[in-house]
Structures are given as structure tokens and as C-alpha cells.
Amino acid sequence: MPPSGAGTGVLAHLPAGAKPPFTDPQLISCISDPGPSDPVGVVVMNGGNGYVLRDYADEDHPRNLCTFGTNAIPDGILDPHHLVMVADGFAAVVEIPSGAIHELSLQYVSQYAIPADLSQVLWFPVDATTLPDTWDGHDVTLQQYPTTAGRCGAPDIDSKSIAFSRDSRYGYALWLQNHPNTTYLNVVFDHQNAFTLAPPTAGWPASGGPLMAVWSPSDVLYFTQAGDVWTWSPSAGPKVLKSGLHWMDPSISPDGTRLVYMSRDSSGVATVHLMDPSTGVIGAQIGGAGFDFPFFLTNDLIWVHADIPGCIGGQPATYIYDLRTNTLYPSALQWVLRTWPATSALGG
């Protein structure tokens, strides 16, 4: 069953023998049970043809614990024993390793986030004109957005649109439909807006509005805005952390002591760098030029992807950077979709 505090208007446990809305005959299959605090990731292995739940409790000997049916997408990790999955337009929380399904009461939403305590859902409808918050039979609209012709994104501006902090207290929503100069950022607490950035009448300047947000373990939100990196926290509010930096795809380590991000120079060349999240001081570059999509797998291991600008066929090479030895070596992972407890603007 869901953890205590789950609202009945958010989750509904399917009764024994009921047929779930997922048509794939094998939603998930697990060979082992992850530990309650094990770092895990939803990944695609090189040569594989589906998603795998991989456990990194032993950093030098990671294990593949679960595989997923071809019709099911593991869309989020709440903790090592609860994944959010999507199939046939329905979303559900699925328990690991039993595979028990807790169907969400929402269908065909555009983007959504569920906190680890399963207490609410923050979401965009298909037309993305509002930001509803749904819990225990309640539904409030926290933000109205302009009507647009439809979403038009690009890899260097798209990131995770909605996410809750690790302790489930705060959530953010980033609205991006047409262009970076019309983005909105809402930080939500107790079913209300705690902080809002809305575009001025003329739109954000050419450097863009809020994008690429990621939570730290301690309820600090990092995001880029107008060519700078900002933080927001409940105690300090919004503050500039690093001026003159437009980052992409930031990821934060499980312990919150390191950030990693990608940026492009004036020629469009991508590089990946470490940053001290408390001071904004930029540290070592990870690998050489031409890497992107960094993910912290653990406090020590960072996965990176060779950057291929534009629409070019083929599978780019992938690597692991080991902070213990400062070495880069080929990775067995073709792609990383989600990680926990590390979080990423791209998928965490």
C-alpha cells in the first residue's frame, strides 16, 4: 500500500484481480530488492532494447534489478521502492519489487510530478494553460498561462518541467511552450505559490527567463535566468549564485555537495564542469570538449554523453567520470533517464 498520508484523491489502489490499464503483459520484472537508500537509475544498457532499474550501492559492481515491459515508461523515481510509470496514457505508482500498482486519478496530462509521500500531484493539462495542484479530493489552480499554438522546444532549453524536493515539502513548475523569453517559474508550498517568476509584458530579455531547475537535498532550488545561475530557498528567497553563466542540464550529487552542468561556448562547443553549490565556484572540467547530458549516478560517478549537435544519426559514445580517481572510461549505459537520490534538470 502507499505510505501513510497518501490522499485518496491522488492514488487508488487497484483491488486484487482487477485489470490495470496497462496493456503490456509484463509491466515490470525484478530479480532483487534494492536497499531503502541505494542510489538507483533508470537506464538503457548498450545493446539493450528497453529500460532497466540499475542499483549503484556497490559503485564498482552495479546490478540490474528490474526490467520493464515495452509499453511502460518508468517516468520517475520516488524512492528505490516506488517508481512512477506511464502506459496507455495512464500514470501509476508501481512498487518495487512486487509490481503492485497504485493508479493515479489523472489521465492524459502533459507533465506532472508526485512527491515521495504521495500526497499530491502538480501537473500541466494537455493544453498547458494552467498549473493545477490535486490532493485528497481537492483541486486548485495555482497559475494561469497564455494560450499558445503548441510546444516548441529544443534540447538546449528543454528540461524537467515539474519536480518535488526530496522531502516532499516544495515543488517547482517550469512553463516553456514557445520561447525562452516567455517562461514561468512557480515554486509551490502547502498548495500555494511560495515564489513566482512571470515574464514581463514585453517578455524576458534575449538571455531568457527561468530554465533548467534542479532541487538540492536541502530544499534549495537552482535555476538559470537571464544569463545567470540563481538559487531560491525558503529562508533566503531568490539570489544570484553565479553571474554570466547560462548552464544546461545541471545535476546534483545525492549528498548535495557537488553540481555538474553543461554549457556551450560562442562556437557552440559543449563542455561539462563541476561547481560548488554553496559558493558557485566552478571546478574541474569533466573530460574534454564535446560532452553533454551529465548525470550523477552516485556521489562519485558521473555519466556523460558525447555531444552531437543537430540531427545526426548513430549512437554517440558514453562515458563514466570517476571523481575518486579523476578518470574517464567508457560506460555500459547507452542512456540515463532518471536517477535517485541524485536529481537532474534533464531527468532527476
Coordinates of C-alpha atoms in Angstrom, one line a residue:
M1 CA 0.0 0.0 0.0
P2 CA 1.1 3.6 -0.4
P3 CA 3.0 5.3 2.5
S4 CA 0.8 6.9 5.2
G5 CA -0.5 10.3 4.2
A6 CA -1.4 9.4 0.6
G7 CA -4.5 11.2 -0.4
T8 CA -7.4 9.1 -1.7
G9 CA -8.0 11.7 -4.4
V10 CA -4.5 11.2 -5.8
L11 CA -4.0 7.4 -5.6
A12 CA -6.3 4.5 -5.8
H13 CA -5.0 1.0 -5.1
L14 CA -6.3 -1.5 -7.7
P15 CA -8.2 -4.3 -5.9
A16 CA -6.9 -7.9 -6.2
G17 CA -7.7 -9.4 -9.6
A18 CA -8.5 -6.0 -11.2
K19 CA -7.1 -5.5 -14.6
P20 CA -4.8 -2.4 -14.7
P21 CA -5.0 0.0 -17.7
F22 CA -1.5 -1.1 -18.8
T23 CA -1.8 -3.4 -21.8
D24 CA 1.7 -4.8 -21.7
P25 CA 1.6 -8.3 -20.2
Q26 CA 4.7 -7.7 -18.2
L27 CA 4.9 -4.2 -16.7
I28 CA 8.0 -4.9 -14.5
S29 CA 10.1 -7.9 -13.6
C30 CA 12.6 -7.7 -10.7
I31 CA 15.2 -10.2 -9.6
S32 CA 16.2 -8.5 -6.4
D33 CA 15.1 -5.9 -3.9
P34 CA 17.0 -2.6 -3.7
G35 CA 18.1 -1.2 -0.3
P36 CA 16.0 1.7 1.0
S37 CA 18.7 4.2 0.4
D38 CA 20.5 2.6 -2.5
P39 CA 21.3 5.0 -5.4
V40 CA 19.4 3.8 -8.4
G41 CA 18.9 4.8 -12.0
V42 CA 16.5 4.1 -14.9
V43 CA 18.9 3.4 -17.8
V44 CA 19.2 1.8 -21.2
M45 CA 22.2 -0.6 -21.5
N46 CA 24.4 -0.6 -24.5
G47 CA 22.9 -3.2 -26.9
G48 CA 19.7 -3.3 -24.9
N49 CA 16.2 -2.6 -26.1
G50 CA 14.4 -1.4 -23.0
Y51 CA 14.7 0.4 -19.7
V52 CA 16.4 -1.2 -16.7
L53 CA 16.5 -0.3 -13.0
R54 CA 20.2 -0.3 -12.0
D55 CA 21.4 -0.3 -8.4
Y56 CA 24.7 1.5 -7.6
A57 CA 25.0 0.6 -3.9
D58 CA 28.3 -1.1 -4.9
E59 CA 29.7 1.6 -7.2
D60 CA 32.3 -0.7 -8.7
H61 CA 29.8 -3.6 -9.3
P62 CA 26.4 -2.1 -10.1
R63 CA 23.4 -4.5 -10.5
N64 CA 20.5 -4.6 -12.9
L65 CA 17.5 -5.3 -10.6
C66 CA 14.4 -4.8 -12.8
T67 CA 13.4 -4.7 -16.4
F68 CA 10.3 -3.0 -17.8
G69 CA 7.7 -4.0 -20.4
T70 CA 8.0 -2.4 -23.8
N71 CA 4.7 -0.5 -23.4
A72 CA 5.6 1.0 -20.0
I73 CA 7.8 4.0 -19.4
P74 CA 9.4 4.5 -16.0
D75 CA 8.9 8.2 -15.7
G76 CA 10.1 8.9 -12.2
I77 CA 11.8 7.5 -9.1
L78 CA 10.2 8.5 -5.8
D79 CA 12.5 6.2 -3.8
P80 CA 14.1 2.8 -4.6
H81 CA 10.8 1.0 -3.9
H82 CA 8.3 3.3 -5.7
L83 CA 8.5 4.3 -9.4
V84 CA 6.1 6.4 -11.4
M85 CA 5.2 4.7 -14.7
V86 CA 3.2 5.7 -17.7
A87 CA 1.4 3.4 -20.2
D88 CA -1.6 3.8 -22.5
G89 CA -2.0 7.4 -21.4
F90 CA -2.3 6.4 -17.7
A91 CA 0.1 7.1 -14.9
A92 CA 0.7 4.9 -11.9
V93 CA 3.0 4.4 -8.9
V94 CA 4.4 0.9 -9.0
E95 CA 6.0 -0.8 -6.0
I96 CA 9.4 -2.5 -6.3
P97 CA 9.9 -5.4 -6.4
S98 CA 6.3 -6.6 -6.0
G99 CA 5.0 -4.7 -9.0
A100 CA 1.8 -3.7 -7.1
I101 CA 0.1 -0.8 -9.0
H102 CA -1.4 2.3 -7.5
E103 CA -3.3 4.1 -10.3
L104 CA -3.2 7.8 -10.4
S105 CA -6.6 9.6 -10.7
L106 CA -5.3 11.6 -13.6
Q107 CA -5.1 10.6 -17.3
Y108 CA -3.6 12.3 -20.3
V109 CA -1.8 15.1 -18.5
S110 CA 1.0 16.9 -20.2
Q111 CA 3.6 17.0 -17.4
Y112 CA 3.3 16.1 -13.7
A113 CA 5.2 15.5 -10.5
I114 CA 4.4 13.4 -7.4
P115 CA 6.2 13.9 -4.1
A116 CA 7.7 10.9 -2.4
D117 CA 5.0 10.9 0.3
L118 CA 2.3 10.5 -2.5
S119 CA 0.3 13.4 -1.0
Q120 CA -0.5 15.4 -4.2
V121 CA 0.0 15.8 -7.9
L122 CA 1.3 19.0 -9.5
W123 CA 0.6 19.0 -13.2
F124 CA 0.0 20.6 -16.6
P125 CA -3.1 19.7 -18.6
V126 CA -2.7 18.8 -22.3
D127 CA -3.2 22.4 -23.4
A128 CA -0.7 23.6 -20.7
T129 CA -2.8 26.7 -19.9
T130 CA -2.9 26.1 -16.2
L131 CA -1.0 24.7 -13.2
P132 CA -3.4 22.6 -11.1
D133 CA -2.5 21.0 -7.8
T134 CA -4.6 18.0 -6.9
W135 CA -4.8 16.2 -3.5
D136 CA -7.2 14.2 -1.4
G137 CA -10.3 15.3 -3.4
H138 CA -9.2 18.9 -3.8
D139 CA -8.0 20.7 -6.9
V140 CA -6.7 24.2 -7.1
T141 CA -5.2 26.2 -10.0
L142 CA -2.0 27.9 -9.0
Q143 CA -1.2 29.7 -12.2
Q144 CA -2.8 30.7 -15.5
Y145 CA -0.7 30.6 -18.6
P146 CA -1.1 32.1 -22.1
T147 CA -2.8 30.1 -24.8
T148 CA -0.2 29.0 -27.3
A149 CA -0.1 27.2 -30.6
G150 CA 1.8 24.3 -29.0
R151 CA 5.0 23.3 -27.5
C152 CA 8.2 24.1 -29.5
G153 CA 11.3 23.1 -27.6
A154 CA 15.0 22.2 -28.2
P155 CA 17.5 20.1 -26.3
D156 CA 19.4 23.1 -25.0
I157 CA 16.4 24.7 -23.4
D158 CA 14.1 21.7 -22.5
S159 CA 14.5 20.2 -19.1
K160 CA 12.4 18.6 -16.4
S161 CA 9.2 20.7 -16.2
I162 CA 7.9 19.8 -12.7
A163 CA 9.6 18.2 -9.7
F164 CA 9.2 18.0 -5.9
S165 CA 12.0 18.4 -3.4
R166 CA 13.3 15.2 -1.8
D167 CA 11.4 15.8 1.5
S168 CA 8.1 16.4 -0.5
R169 CA 7.6 19.9 1.0
Y170 CA 8.3 22.0 -2.1
G171 CA 7.6 21.6 -5.8
Y172 CA 8.5 23.7 -8.8
A173 CA 6.9 24.0 -12.2
L174 CA 8.7 25.5 -15.3
W175 CA 6.4 26.5 -18.1
L176 CA 8.1 26.6 -21.5
Q177 CA 5.8 26.5 -24.6
N178 CA 7.1 28.7 -27.3
H179 CA 10.3 30.6 -26.5
P180 CA 12.7 31.1 -23.5
N181 CA 11.5 34.8 -23.3
T182 CA 8.0 33.6 -22.1
T183 CA 8.9 31.1 -19.4
Y184 CA 7.3 31.0 -16.0
L185 CA 8.7 29.5 -12.7
N186 CA 6.4 28.6 -9.8
V187 CA 7.6 27.3 -6.5
V188 CA 4.8 25.6 -4.5
F189 CA 4.4 25.0 -0.8
D190 CA 1.3 23.8 1.0
H191 CA -0.8 24.1 -2.2
Q192 CA 0.1 27.8 -2.7
N193 CA 2.7 29.7 -4.6
A194 CA 5.7 30.4 -2.4
F195 CA 7.7 32.1 -5.3
T196 CA 6.7 33.1 -8.8
L197 CA 8.7 34.4 -11.8
A198 CA 6.4 35.5 -14.6
P199 CA 7.5 37.2 -17.8
P200 CA 7.1 41.0 -18.1
T201 CA 4.7 42.3 -20.7
A202 CA 7.5 42.6 -23.3
G203 CA 8.9 39.2 -22.4
W204 CA 12.1 38.3 -20.8
P205 CA 15.3 39.7 -22.4
A206 CA 17.2 37.9 -25.1
S207 CA 19.1 36.0 -22.5
G208 CA 15.9 34.3 -21.5
G209 CA 13.7 33.7 -18.4
P210 CA 13.9 30.9 -15.9
L211 CA 15.0 27.5 -17.2
M212 CA 16.9 24.3 -16.2
A213 CA 15.9 24.0 -12.5
V214 CA 17.1 21.3 -10.1
W215 CA 16.5 20.7 -6.4
S216 CA 19.2 20.1 -3.8
P217 CA 18.6 17.7 -1.0
S218 CA 18.1 20.6 1.4
D219 CA 15.2 22.4 -0.4
V220 CA 17.4 24.8 -2.4
L221 CA 16.3 25.3 -6.0
Y222 CA 19.0 26.0 -8.6
F223 CA 18.0 27.5 -12.0
T224 CA 19.3 29.7 -14.8
Q225 CA 17.7 33.1 -15.6
A226 CA 18.9 36.0 -17.8
G227 CA 22.3 34.5 -18.3
D228 CA 23.0 33.9 -14.6
V229 CA 22.6 30.9 -12.2
W230 CA 20.2 31.6 -9.3
T231 CA 19.1 29.9 -6.2
W232 CA 15.9 30.0 -4.3
S233 CA 15.4 28.7 -0.7
P234 CA 12.6 29.1 1.8
S235 CA 14.8 31.1 4.1
A236 CA 16.8 33.3 1.7
G237 CA 14.4 33.7 -1.3
P238 CA 16.0 34.2 -4.8
K239 CA 19.7 35.0 -5.0
V240 CA 22.3 35.1 -7.8
L241 CA 24.8 32.3 -7.3
K242 CA 26.9 32.7 -10.5
S243 CA 26.8 35.7 -12.8
G244 CA 27.4 35.3 -16.5
L245 CA 26.7 31.6 -16.7
H246 CA 23.9 30.0 -18.8
W247 CA 24.0 26.4 -17.8
M248 CA 22.2 23.4 -19.2
D249 CA 21.2 20.0 -17.8
P250 CA 22.5 20.6 -14.2
S251 CA 22.7 17.5 -11.9
I252 CA 23.4 17.5 -8.2
S253 CA 25.0 14.7 -6.2
P254 CA 23.0 12.7 -3.7
D255 CA 24.7 14.4 -0.8
G256 CA 24.3 17.9 -2.3
T257 CA 28.0 18.7 -2.2
R258 CA 28.6 18.9 -6.0
L259 CA 26.8 20.2 -9.0
V260 CA 27.7 19.3 -12.6
Y261 CA 26.4 21.1 -15.7
M262 CA 26.9 21.6 -19.4
S263 CA 27.5 24.9 -21.2
R264 CA 28.4 25.9 -24.7
D265 CA 31.0 28.4 -25.8
S266 CA 30.4 31.0 -28.6
S267 CA 31.2 28.4 -31.2
G268 CA 28.6 26.0 -29.8
V269 CA 31.1 23.6 -28.3
A270 CA 29.8 21.8 -25.3
T271 CA 31.8 21.2 -22.1
V272 CA 30.8 19.7 -18.7
H273 CA 32.0 21.3 -15.4
L274 CA 31.7 20.8 -11.7
M275 CA 30.5 23.6 -9.4
D276 CA 30.5 24.1 -5.7
P277 CA 26.7 24.5 -5.0
S278 CA 27.3 26.6 -1.9
T279 CA 29.6 29.2 -3.5
G280 CA 29.1 29.0 -7.3
V281 CA 32.9 28.4 -7.7
I282 CA 33.5 26.5 -11.0
G283 CA 35.8 23.5 -10.6
A284 CA 37.2 20.9 -12.9
Q285 CA 36.1 20.2 -16.4
I286 CA 34.8 16.7 -16.9
G287 CA 36.5 15.1 -19.9
G288 CA 37.4 17.2 -22.9
A289 CA 35.3 19.3 -25.2
G290 CA 32.2 17.8 -26.7
F291 CA 30.3 16.2 -23.8
D292 CA 26.8 16.9 -22.6
F293 CA 23.8 15.5 -20.5
P294 CA 25.8 14.9 -17.3
F295 CA 24.0 12.7 -14.6
F296 CA 25.3 12.0 -11.1
L297 CA 24.8 8.2 -10.6
T298 CA 26.3 8.3 -7.2
N299 CA 28.3 10.9 -5.2
D300 CA 31.4 9.6 -7.1
L301 CA 30.2 8.6 -10.6
I302 CA 29.1 11.0 -13.3
W303 CA 27.7 9.7 -16.6
V304 CA 28.3 11.9 -19.7
H305 CA 27.2 11.6 -23.3
A306 CA 29.2 12.7 -26.4
D307 CA 27.6 15.8 -27.8
I308 CA 26.3 15.5 -31.4
P309 CA 24.8 18.9 -32.4
G310 CA 21.9 18.8 -34.9
C311 CA 20.1 15.8 -36.2
I312 CA 22.8 13.2 -37.0
G313 CA 22.2 9.5 -37.0
G314 CA 24.2 7.0 -34.9
Q315 CA 24.6 6.3 -31.2
P316 CA 27.2 8.7 -29.6
A317 CA 29.7 7.3 -27.2
T318 CA 29.0 7.5 -23.5
Y319 CA 31.4 7.6 -20.5
I320 CA 31.7 7.5 -16.7
Y321 CA 33.8 10.0 -14.9
D322 CA 35.0 8.7 -11.5
L323 CA 35.6 11.5 -9.1
R324 CA 37.6 9.2 -6.8
T325 CA 40.3 8.8 -9.3
N326 CA 39.6 11.6 -11.8
T327 CA 39.4 9.2 -14.6
L328 CA 37.1 8.9 -17.6
Y329 CA 36.2 5.5 -19.1
P330 CA 33.6 4.0 -21.5
S331 CA 30.2 3.4 -20.0
A332 CA 28.0 0.4 -20.3
L333 CA 25.0 2.7 -20.3
Q334 CA 23.5 3.9 -23.6
W335 CA 21.2 6.4 -21.9
V336 CA 20.2 7.6 -18.4
L337 CA 16.6 8.6 -18.0
R338 CA 16.2 9.1 -14.2
T339 CA 18.3 8.9 -11.1
W340 CA 17.7 8.8 -7.3
P341 CA 18.7 10.3 -4.8
A342 CA 20.7 12.4 -7.3
T343 CA 18.5 14.8 -9.2
S344 CA 18.9 16.3 -12.6
A345 CA 17.2 19.1 -14.7
L346 CA 17.1 16.6 -17.5
G347 CA 15.6 13.7 -15.7
G348 CA 16.1 13.5 -11.9

